PDB file of C-alpha atoms in Angstrom:
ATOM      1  CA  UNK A   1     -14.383   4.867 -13.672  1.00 57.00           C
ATOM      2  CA  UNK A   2     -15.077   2.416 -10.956  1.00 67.00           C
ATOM      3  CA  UNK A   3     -18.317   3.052  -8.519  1.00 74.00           C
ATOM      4  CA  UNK A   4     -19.599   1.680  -5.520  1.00 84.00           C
ATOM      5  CA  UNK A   5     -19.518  -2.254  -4.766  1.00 87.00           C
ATOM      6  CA  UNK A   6     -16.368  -2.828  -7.497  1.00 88.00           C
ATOM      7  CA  UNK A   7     -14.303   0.066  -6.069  1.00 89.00           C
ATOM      8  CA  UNK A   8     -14.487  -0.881  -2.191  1.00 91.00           C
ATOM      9  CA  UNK A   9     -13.632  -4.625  -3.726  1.00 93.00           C
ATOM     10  CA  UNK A  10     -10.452  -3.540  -5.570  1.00 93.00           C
ATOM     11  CA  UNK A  11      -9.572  -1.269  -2.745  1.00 93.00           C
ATOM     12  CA  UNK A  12      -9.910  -4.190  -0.018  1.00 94.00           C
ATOM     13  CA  UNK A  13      -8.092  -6.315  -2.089  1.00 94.00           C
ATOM     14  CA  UNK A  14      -4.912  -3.476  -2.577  1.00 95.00           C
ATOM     15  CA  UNK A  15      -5.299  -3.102   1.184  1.00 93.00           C
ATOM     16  CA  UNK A  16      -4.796  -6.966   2.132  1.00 95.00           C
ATOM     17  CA  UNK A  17      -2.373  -7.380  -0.342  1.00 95.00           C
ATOM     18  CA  UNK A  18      -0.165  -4.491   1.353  1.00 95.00           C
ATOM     19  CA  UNK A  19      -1.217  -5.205   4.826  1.00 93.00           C
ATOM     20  CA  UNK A  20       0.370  -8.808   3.908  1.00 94.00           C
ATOM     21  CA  UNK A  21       3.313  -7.039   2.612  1.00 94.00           C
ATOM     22  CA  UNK A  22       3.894  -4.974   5.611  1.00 90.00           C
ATOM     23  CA  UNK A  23       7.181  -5.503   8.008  1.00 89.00           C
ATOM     24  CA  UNK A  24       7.311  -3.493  11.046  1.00 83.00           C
ATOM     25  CA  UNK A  25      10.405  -2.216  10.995  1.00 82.00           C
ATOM     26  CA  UNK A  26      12.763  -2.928  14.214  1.00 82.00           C
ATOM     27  CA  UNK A  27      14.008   0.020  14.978  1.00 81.00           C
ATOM     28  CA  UNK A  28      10.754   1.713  15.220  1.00 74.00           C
ATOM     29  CA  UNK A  29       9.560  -1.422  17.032  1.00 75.00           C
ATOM     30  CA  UNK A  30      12.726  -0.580  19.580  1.00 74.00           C
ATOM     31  CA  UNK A  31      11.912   3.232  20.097  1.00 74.00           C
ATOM     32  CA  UNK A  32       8.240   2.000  20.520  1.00 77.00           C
ATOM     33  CA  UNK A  33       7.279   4.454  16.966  1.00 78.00           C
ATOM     34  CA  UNK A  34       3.762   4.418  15.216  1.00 82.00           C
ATOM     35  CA  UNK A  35       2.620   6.143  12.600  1.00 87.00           C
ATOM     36  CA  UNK A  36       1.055   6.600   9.523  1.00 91.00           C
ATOM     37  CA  UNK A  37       2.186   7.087   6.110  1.00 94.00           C
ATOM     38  CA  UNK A  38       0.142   7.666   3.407  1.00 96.00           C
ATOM     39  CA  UNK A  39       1.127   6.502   0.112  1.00 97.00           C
ATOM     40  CA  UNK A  40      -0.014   7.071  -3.432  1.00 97.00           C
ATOM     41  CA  UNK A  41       0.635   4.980  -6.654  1.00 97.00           C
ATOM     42  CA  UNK A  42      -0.498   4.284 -10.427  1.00 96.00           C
ATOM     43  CA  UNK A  43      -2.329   0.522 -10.818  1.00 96.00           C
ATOM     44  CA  UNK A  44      -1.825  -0.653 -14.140  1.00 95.00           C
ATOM     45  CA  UNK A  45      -4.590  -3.368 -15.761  1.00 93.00           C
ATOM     46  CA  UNK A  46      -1.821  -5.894 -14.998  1.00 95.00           C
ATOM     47  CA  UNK A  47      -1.582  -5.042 -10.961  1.00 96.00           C
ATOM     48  CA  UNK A  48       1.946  -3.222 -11.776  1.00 97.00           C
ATOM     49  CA  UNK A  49       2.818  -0.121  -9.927  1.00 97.00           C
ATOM     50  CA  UNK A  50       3.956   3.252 -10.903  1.00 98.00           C
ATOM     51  CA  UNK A  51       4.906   6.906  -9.466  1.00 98.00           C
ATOM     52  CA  UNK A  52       4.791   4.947  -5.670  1.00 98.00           C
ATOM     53  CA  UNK A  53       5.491   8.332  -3.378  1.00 98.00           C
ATOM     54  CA  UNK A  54       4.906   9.100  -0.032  1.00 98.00           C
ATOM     55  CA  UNK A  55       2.352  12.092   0.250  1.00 98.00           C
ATOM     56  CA  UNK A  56       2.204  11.931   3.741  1.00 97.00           C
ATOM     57  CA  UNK A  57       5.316  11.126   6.239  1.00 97.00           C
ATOM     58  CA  UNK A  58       4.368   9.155   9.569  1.00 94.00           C
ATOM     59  CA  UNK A  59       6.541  11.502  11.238  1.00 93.00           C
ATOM     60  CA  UNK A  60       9.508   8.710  11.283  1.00 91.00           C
ATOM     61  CA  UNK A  61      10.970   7.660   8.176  1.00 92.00           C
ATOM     62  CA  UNK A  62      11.599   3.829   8.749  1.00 91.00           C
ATOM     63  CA  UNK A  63       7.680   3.402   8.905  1.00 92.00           C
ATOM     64  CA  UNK A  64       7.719   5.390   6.259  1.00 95.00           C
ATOM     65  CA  UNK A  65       9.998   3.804   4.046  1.00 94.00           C
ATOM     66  CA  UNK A  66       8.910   0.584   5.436  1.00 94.00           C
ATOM     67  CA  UNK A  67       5.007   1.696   3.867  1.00 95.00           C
ATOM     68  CA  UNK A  68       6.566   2.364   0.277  1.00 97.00           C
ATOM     69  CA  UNK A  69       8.499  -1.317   0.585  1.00 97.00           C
ATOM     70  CA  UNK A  70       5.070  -2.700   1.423  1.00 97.00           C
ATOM     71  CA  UNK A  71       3.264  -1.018  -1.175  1.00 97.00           C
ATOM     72  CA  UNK A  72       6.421  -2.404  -4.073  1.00 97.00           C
ATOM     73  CA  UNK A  73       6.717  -5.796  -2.662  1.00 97.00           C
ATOM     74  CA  UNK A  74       2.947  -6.427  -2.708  1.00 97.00           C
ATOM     75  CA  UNK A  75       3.044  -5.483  -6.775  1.00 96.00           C
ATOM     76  CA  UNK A  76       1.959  -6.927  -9.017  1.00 96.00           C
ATOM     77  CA  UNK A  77      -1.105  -7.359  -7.709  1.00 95.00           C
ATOM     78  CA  UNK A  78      -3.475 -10.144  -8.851  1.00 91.00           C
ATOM     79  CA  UNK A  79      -7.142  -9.607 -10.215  1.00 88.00           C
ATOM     80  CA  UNK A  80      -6.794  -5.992 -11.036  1.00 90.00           C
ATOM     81  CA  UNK A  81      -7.691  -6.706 -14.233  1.00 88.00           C
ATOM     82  CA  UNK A  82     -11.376  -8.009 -13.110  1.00 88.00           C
ATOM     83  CA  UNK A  83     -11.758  -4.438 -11.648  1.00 85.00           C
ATOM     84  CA  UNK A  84     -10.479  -1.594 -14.385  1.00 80.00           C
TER      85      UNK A  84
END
């Protein structure tokens, strides 16, 4: 299992990678919607995804869907294997 310094590293770089990923969707954007989802997913060695679900809803489901998208459009992601 990961610890301290190497976790926070792999989790930054998951985060950036997503956050990169990320389109607010327009019709939220319209209706002036924010949220947040809270996703959940498998990291293989090779940065590949699996069992992506929404575990928490944002309360509207194109930010919600939109968070999934990011999550699967930022796989695979690079350097996992340095980290597990």
């Amino acid at each position: 299992a990961l610890k301290g310094a190497r976790m926070t590293e792999l989790i930054a770089l998951l985060h950036a990678a997503i956050q990169k990923a990320q389109r607010y969707p327009a019709s939220a954007q319209e209706l002036a919607r924010e949220g947040r989802a809270t996703v959940s997913f498998v990291l293989a060695v090779n940065g590949e995804v699996s069992d992506l679900r929404l575990i928490h809803s944002s309360g509207t489901g194109s930010l919600d869907h939109a968070a999934l998208a990011a999550v699967a459009d930022a796989a695979p992601f690079g350097h996992v294997s340095n980290y597990l």
